[in-house]
Amino acid sequence: MTQTPENPVFCALDTTDVGRAVELAREVAPHVGGLKIGLEFYNANGPQGARAITDVGLPVFFDLKLHDIPNTVAGGIRAVLDLQPAIINVHCCGGRAMMQAAAQEAATAGAKAPLVIGVTMLTSLDASDLADIGVTRSPAEHVVALSQLAKASGLGGVVCSPHEIEAVKAACGQDFKLIVPGIRPAGAATGDQKRVMTPDEALRLGADVLVIGRPITTAPEPRAAAQAIARTLQAA
Ligand code: C5P
């Protein structure tokens, strides 16, 4: 994925039910730029399930968060390349050689190469969790340092919280893609997301892709919810 889609919203299809995921995907397709499947969906349904989602015709982010030795991560990427993911991710904590191997493997798909991005620090972690695993720098410093390592290792971007957009863009440049979850339209329920931002605010700060799940998928009318979000972005 060399170009960011015109509509930056990727709808997270967090379900193990392929039929429901396809139904949702088709319903929101006119008003989103892409779809996201994660570990839950992929582990339950494998490549066949993923194919049902890519067949909808939108770019698909495979949120598989790979983390293993370089050879195994490269193999994991090779194994899904024929499904033509638009975006795929690996954990930055896997280190430089692992990220390089991921980027090199993805590049073998030529023009159809997915954008490989890094997971810096899971948003479920805080400073005390970092201390538990021996990381003494602050969460903000950790995210920026891992983003810089991801860039130096050949990745095209990272996943980050809306509150990290400006610091990561400043450290890694405007071309380094930021894939941003934790997005809530004004007035929407936050659920388990603690530090949220509206879609237009995140876009204005420099987000390239907005990952939005429940505000669309659990709305009484998912298509209308996606359309309403798209409208706020056109006005932004
Ligand atoms: O429903 P909601 O909009 O909170 O969904 C956000 C999606 O982004 C989920 O699929 C979640 O797993 C994912 N995600 C996240 N925070 C991260 C990384 C991924 O919310 N740091």
CSV table of C-alpha atoms and ligand atoms in Angstrom, one decimal:
chain,number,residue,atom,x,y,z
A,1,MET,CA,0.0,0.0,0.0
A,2,THR,CA,2.0,3.0,-1.2
A,3,GLN,CA,-0.9,5.4,-1.2
A,4,THR,CA,-3.1,6.2,1.8
A,5,PRO,CA,-6.8,5.8,0.7
A,6,GLU,CA,-8.8,8.9,0.2
A,7,ASN,CA,-11.2,7.9,3.0
A,8,PRO,CA,-8.8,7.3,6.0
A,9,VAL,CA,-11.2,5.2,8.0
A,10,PHE,CA,-10.5,1.5,8.4
A,11,CYS,CA,-13.4,-0.3,10.1
A,12,ALA,CA,-12.2,-2.9,12.6
A,13,LEU,CA,-14.2,-6.1,12.2
A,14,ASP,CA,-13.7,-7.6,15.7
A,15,THR,CA,-15.7,-10.8,15.4
A,16,THR,CA,-14.9,-14.5,14.8
A,17,ASP,CA,-18.1,-14.8,12.7
A,18,VAL,CA,-17.1,-14.7,9.0
A,19,GLY,CA,-20.7,-14.2,7.8
A,20,ARG,CA,-21.2,-11.3,10.2
A,21,ALA,CA,-17.9,-9.7,9.3
A,22,VAL,CA,-18.7,-9.9,5.5
A,23,GLU,CA,-22.2,-8.5,6.1
A,24,LEU,CA,-20.8,-5.6,8.1
A,25,ALA,CA,-18.0,-5.0,5.6
A,26,ARG,CA,-20.4,-4.8,2.7
A,27,GLU,CA,-22.7,-2.6,4.6
A,28,VAL,CA,-20.1,0.0,5.5
A,29,ALA,CA,-18.0,-0.3,2.3
A,30,PRO,CA,-19.4,2.8,0.6
A,31,HIS,CA,-18.3,5.0,3.5
A,32,VAL,CA,-14.9,3.7,4.7
A,33,GLY,CA,-11.5,3.4,3.0
A,34,GLY,CA,-10.6,0.0,4.4
A,35,LEU,CA,-11.2,-2.9,6.7
A,36,LYS,CA,-9.2,-4.4,9.6
A,37,ILE,CA,-9.1,-8.0,10.7
A,38,GLY,CA,-7.2,-9.0,13.8
A,39,LEU,CA,-5.9,-12.0,15.6
A,40,GLU,CA,-9.3,-13.1,16.9
A,41,PHE,CA,-10.7,-13.2,13.3
A,42,TYR,CA,-7.6,-14.7,11.7
A,43,ASN,CA,-7.0,-17.4,14.3
A,44,ALA,CA,-10.7,-18.5,14.0
A,45,ASN,CA,-11.0,-18.4,10.3
A,46,GLY,CA,-7.5,-18.5,8.7
A,47,PRO,CA,-6.7,-17.5,5.1
A,48,GLN,CA,-10.1,-18.6,3.9
A,49,GLY,CA,-11.8,-16.2,6.2
A,50,ALA,CA,-9.4,-13.4,5.4
A,51,ARG,CA,-10.1,-14.0,1.6
A,52,ALA,CA,-13.8,-13.5,2.3
A,53,ILE,CA,-12.9,-10.1,3.6
A,54,THR,CA,-10.4,-9.1,0.9
A,55,ASP,CA,-13.1,-10.2,-1.7
A,56,VAL,CA,-15.3,-7.3,-0.5
A,57,GLY,CA,-12.8,-5.2,-2.5
A,58,LEU,CA,-11.5,-2.7,0.0
A,59,PRO,CA,-7.9,-2.5,1.3
A,60,VAL,CA,-7.5,-4.8,4.3
A,61,PHE,CA,-5.2,-4.3,7.3
A,62,PHE,CA,-4.1,-7.6,8.8
A,63,ASP,CA,-3.6,-6.7,12.4
A,64,LEU,CA,-1.6,-9.9,13.3
A,65,LYS,CA,1.1,-8.2,15.4
A,66,LEU,CA,3.9,-10.6,14.5
A,67,HIS,CA,6.7,-11.1,17.0
A,68,ASP,CA,9.3,-13.9,16.6
A,69,ILE,CA,12.8,-14.5,15.2
A,70,PRO,CA,13.4,-12.8,11.9
A,71,ASN,CA,13.2,-15.9,9.8
A,72,THR,CA,9.8,-16.9,11.3
A,73,VAL,CA,8.3,-13.4,10.9
A,74,ALA,CA,9.4,-13.3,7.3
A,75,GLY,CA,7.8,-16.7,6.8
A,76,GLY,CA,4.6,-15.4,8.4
A,77,ILE,CA,4.5,-12.5,6.1
A,78,ARG,CA,5.3,-14.7,3.0
A,79,ALA,CA,2.4,-17.0,4.0
A,80,VAL,CA,-0.2,-14.2,3.7
A,81,LEU,CA,1.2,-12.2,0.8
A,82,ASP,CA,-1.1,-13.9,-1.7
A,83,LEU,CA,-4.1,-12.6,0.2
A,84,GLN,CA,-2.8,-9.1,-0.7
A,85,PRO,CA,-3.1,-7.4,2.7
A,86,ALA,CA,-2.8,-3.6,2.3
A,87,ILE,CA,-1.2,-3.2,5.7
A,88,ILE,CA,0.4,-5.7,8.1
A,89,ASN,CA,2.1,-5.2,11.4
A,90,VAL,CA,4.9,-6.6,13.6
A,91,HIS,CA,6.0,-5.7,17.1
A,92,CYS,CA,8.9,-3.2,17.2
A,93,CYS,CA,10.2,-5.0,20.3
A,94,GLY,CA,11.1,-7.9,17.9
A,95,GLY,CA,14.1,-5.7,17.1
A,96,ARG,CA,15.9,-4.3,14.1
A,97,ALA,CA,16.7,-7.5,12.3
A,98,MET,CA,13.2,-8.8,12.6
A,99,MET,CA,11.7,-5.6,11.3
A,100,GLN,CA,14.2,-5.6,8.4
A,101,ALA,CA,13.3,-9.2,7.5
A,102,ALA,CA,9.6,-8.2,7.6
A,103,ALA,CA,10.1,-5.2,5.3
A,104,GLN,CA,12.3,-7.2,2.9
A,105,GLU,CA,9.8,-10.1,2.7
A,106,ALA,CA,6.9,-7.7,2.0
A,107,ALA,CA,8.9,-5.9,-0.7
A,108,THR,CA,9.0,-9.2,-2.7
A,109,ALA,CA,5.3,-8.5,-3.6
A,110,GLY,CA,6.5,-5.6,-5.7
A,111,ALA,CA,3.7,-3.2,-6.6
A,112,LYS,CA,1.3,-5.1,-4.4
A,113,ALA,CA,3.6,-5.0,-1.3
A,114,PRO,CA,1.7,-4.3,1.9
A,115,LEU,CA,2.7,-1.4,4.1
A,116,VAL,CA,4.5,-2.9,7.0
A,117,ILE,CA,4.0,-1.0,10.2
A,118,GLY,CA,5.3,-1.5,13.8
A,119,VAL,CA,3.4,-1.8,17.1
A,120,THR,CA,5.4,0.4,19.4
A,121,MET,CA,3.8,0.1,22.9
A,122,LEU,CA,0.4,-1.5,23.5
A,123,THR,CA,-2.1,1.0,24.8
A,124,SER,CA,-3.0,-1.4,27.6
A,125,LEU,CA,0.5,-0.8,29.1
A,126,ASP,CA,1.6,2.0,31.4
A,127,ALA,CA,4.9,3.2,32.9
A,128,SER,CA,4.7,0.6,35.7
A,129,ASP,CA,4.2,-2.2,33.1
A,130,LEU,CA,7.3,-0.9,31.3
A,131,ALA,CA,9.3,-1.0,34.5
A,132,ASP,CA,8.2,-4.6,35.0
A,133,ILE,CA,9.9,-5.6,31.8
A,134,GLY,CA,13.0,-3.5,32.5
A,135,VAL,CA,12.2,-0.4,30.4
A,136,THR,CA,13.0,2.7,32.5
A,137,ARG,CA,12.3,5.5,29.9
A,138,SER,CA,8.8,7.1,29.9
A,139,PRO,CA,6.1,5.7,27.7
A,140,ALA,CA,6.3,8.8,25.4
A,141,GLU,CA,10.1,8.4,25.0
A,142,HIS,CA,9.6,4.6,24.4
A,143,VAL,CA,7.1,5.2,21.6
A,144,VAL,CA,9.2,7.7,19.8
A,145,ALA,CA,12.4,5.7,20.2
A,146,LEU,CA,10.7,2.5,18.8
A,147,SER,CA,9.1,4.5,16.0
A,148,GLN,CA,12.6,5.8,15.0
A,149,LEU,CA,14.0,2.2,15.1
A,150,ALA,CA,11.0,1.0,13.0
A,151,LYS,CA,11.8,3.7,10.4
A,152,ALA,CA,15.5,2.9,10.4
A,153,SER,CA,14.6,-0.8,10.0
A,154,GLY,CA,12.6,-0.1,6.8
A,155,LEU,CA,9.1,0.0,8.1
A,156,GLY,CA,6.7,2.4,6.6
A,157,GLY,CA,4.9,3.5,9.8
A,158,VAL,CA,3.6,2.6,13.2
A,159,VAL,CA,0.4,2.2,15.1
A,160,CYS,CA,0.1,4.9,17.7
A,161,SER,CA,-2.5,6.5,20.0
A,162,PRO,CA,-4.0,9.9,18.8
A,163,HIS,CA,-2.0,11.6,21.6
A,164,GLU,CA,1.3,10.4,20.1
A,165,ILE,CA,0.7,11.6,16.5
A,166,GLU,CA,2.5,14.9,16.8
A,167,ALA,CA,5.6,13.6,18.6
A,168,VAL,CA,6.0,10.6,16.2
A,169,LYS,CA,5.6,12.8,13.1
A,170,ALA,CA,8.1,15.3,14.4
A,171,ALA,CA,10.6,12.5,15.1
A,172,CYS,CA,10.0,10.4,11.9
A,173,GLY,CA,8.8,12.8,9.3
A,174,GLN,CA,5.5,13.5,7.6
A,175,ASP,CA,5.8,10.5,5.2
A,176,PHE,CA,6.0,8.0,8.0
A,177,LYS,CA,2.5,6.6,8.2
A,178,LEU,CA,0.5,6.7,11.4
A,179,ILE,CA,-2.2,4.2,11.9
A,180,VAL,CA,-4.4,5.4,14.8
A,181,PRO,CA,-7.0,3.6,16.9
A,182,GLY,CA,-8.7,5.0,20.0
A,183,ILE,CA,-11.0,7.2,17.8
A,184,ARG,CA,-14.4,8.2,18.9
A,185,PRO,CA,-16.9,10.5,17.2
A,186,ALA,CA,-18.1,13.3,19.4
A,187,GLY,CA,-20.6,12.0,21.9
A,188,ALA,CA,-19.9,8.3,21.2
A,189,ALA,CA,-19.3,5.7,24.1
A,190,THR,CA,-15.6,5.3,24.8
A,191,GLY,CA,-15.9,1.6,25.9
A,192,ASP,CA,-12.5,0.4,27.1
A,193,GLN,CA,-10.6,3.1,25.2
A,194,LYS,CA,-9.1,5.5,27.8
A,195,ARG,CA,-7.5,8.2,25.7
A,196,VAL,CA,-9.7,8.9,22.8
A,197,MET,CA,-9.9,11.7,20.1
A,198,THR,CA,-12.5,12.5,17.5
A,199,PRO,CA,-11.8,11.5,13.8
A,200,ASP,CA,-11.4,15.0,12.6
A,201,GLU,CA,-9.0,16.0,15.4
A,202,ALA,CA,-6.8,13.0,14.8
A,203,LEU,CA,-6.8,13.7,11.0
A,204,ARG,CA,-5.8,17.4,11.6
A,205,LEU,CA,-2.9,16.3,13.8
A,206,GLY,CA,-1.6,14.1,11.0
A,207,ALA,CA,-3.1,10.6,11.3
A,208,ASP,CA,-2.9,8.7,8.0
A,209,VAL,CA,-5.4,5.9,8.9
A,210,LEU,CA,-8.1,6.0,11.5
A,211,VAL,CA,-9.0,2.5,12.9
A,212,ILE,CA,-12.6,2.7,14.1
A,213,GLY,CA,-14.5,-0.3,15.4
A,214,ARG,CA,-17.4,-0.2,17.8
A,215,PRO,CA,-18.7,3.3,17.0
A,216,ILE,CA,-19.5,1.8,13.6
A,217,THR,CA,-20.1,-1.9,14.1
A,218,THR,CA,-22.3,-1.6,17.2
A,219,ALA,CA,-24.3,1.3,15.9
A,220,PRO,CA,-28.0,0.5,15.1
A,221,GLU,CA,-27.2,1.4,11.5
A,222,PRO,CA,-23.5,0.8,10.8
A,223,ARG,CA,-23.7,2.3,7.3
A,224,ALA,CA,-25.2,5.5,8.6
A,225,ALA,CA,-22.6,5.7,11.4
A,226,ALA,CA,-19.8,5.3,8.8
A,227,GLN,CA,-21.3,7.9,6.6
A,228,ALA,CA,-21.7,10.3,9.4
A,229,ILE,CA,-18.0,9.9,10.3
A,230,ALA,CA,-17.0,10.3,6.7
A,231,ARG,CA,-19.0,13.6,6.5
A,232,THR,CA,-17.1,15.0,9.6
A,233,LEU,CA,-13.9,14.3,7.8
A,234,GLN,CA,-14.9,16.0,4.6
A,235,ALA,CA,-15.7,19.1,6.6
A,236,ALA,CA,-12.3,18.9,8.5
B,1,C5P,O1,-13.9,-0.6,18.8
B,1,C5P,P1,-12.7,0.2,18.7
B,1,C5P,O2,-12.9,1.5,17.9
B,1,C5P,O3,-12.1,0.6,20.1
B,1,C5P,O4,-11.6,-0.7,18.0
B,1,C5P,C1,-10.3,-0.3,17.8
B,1,C5P,C2,-9.5,-1.4,17.2
B,1,C5P,O5,-8.1,-1.0,17.2
B,1,C5P,C3,-9.6,-2.8,17.8
B,1,C5P,O6,-9.6,-3.8,16.8
B,1,C5P,C4,-8.4,-2.8,18.7
B,1,C5P,O7,-7.9,-4.1,18.9
B,1,C5P,C5,-7.4,-2.0,17.8
B,1,C5P,N1,-6.3,-1.4,18.6
B,1,C5P,C6,-6.4,-0.5,19.6
B,1,C5P,N2,-5.4,0.0,20.3
B,1,C5P,C7,-4.1,-0.3,19.9
B,1,C5P,C8,-3.9,-1.2,18.8
B,1,C5P,C9,-5.0,-1.8,18.2
B,1,C5P,O8,-7.6,-0.2,20.0
B,1,C5P,N3,-3.1,0.2,20.5
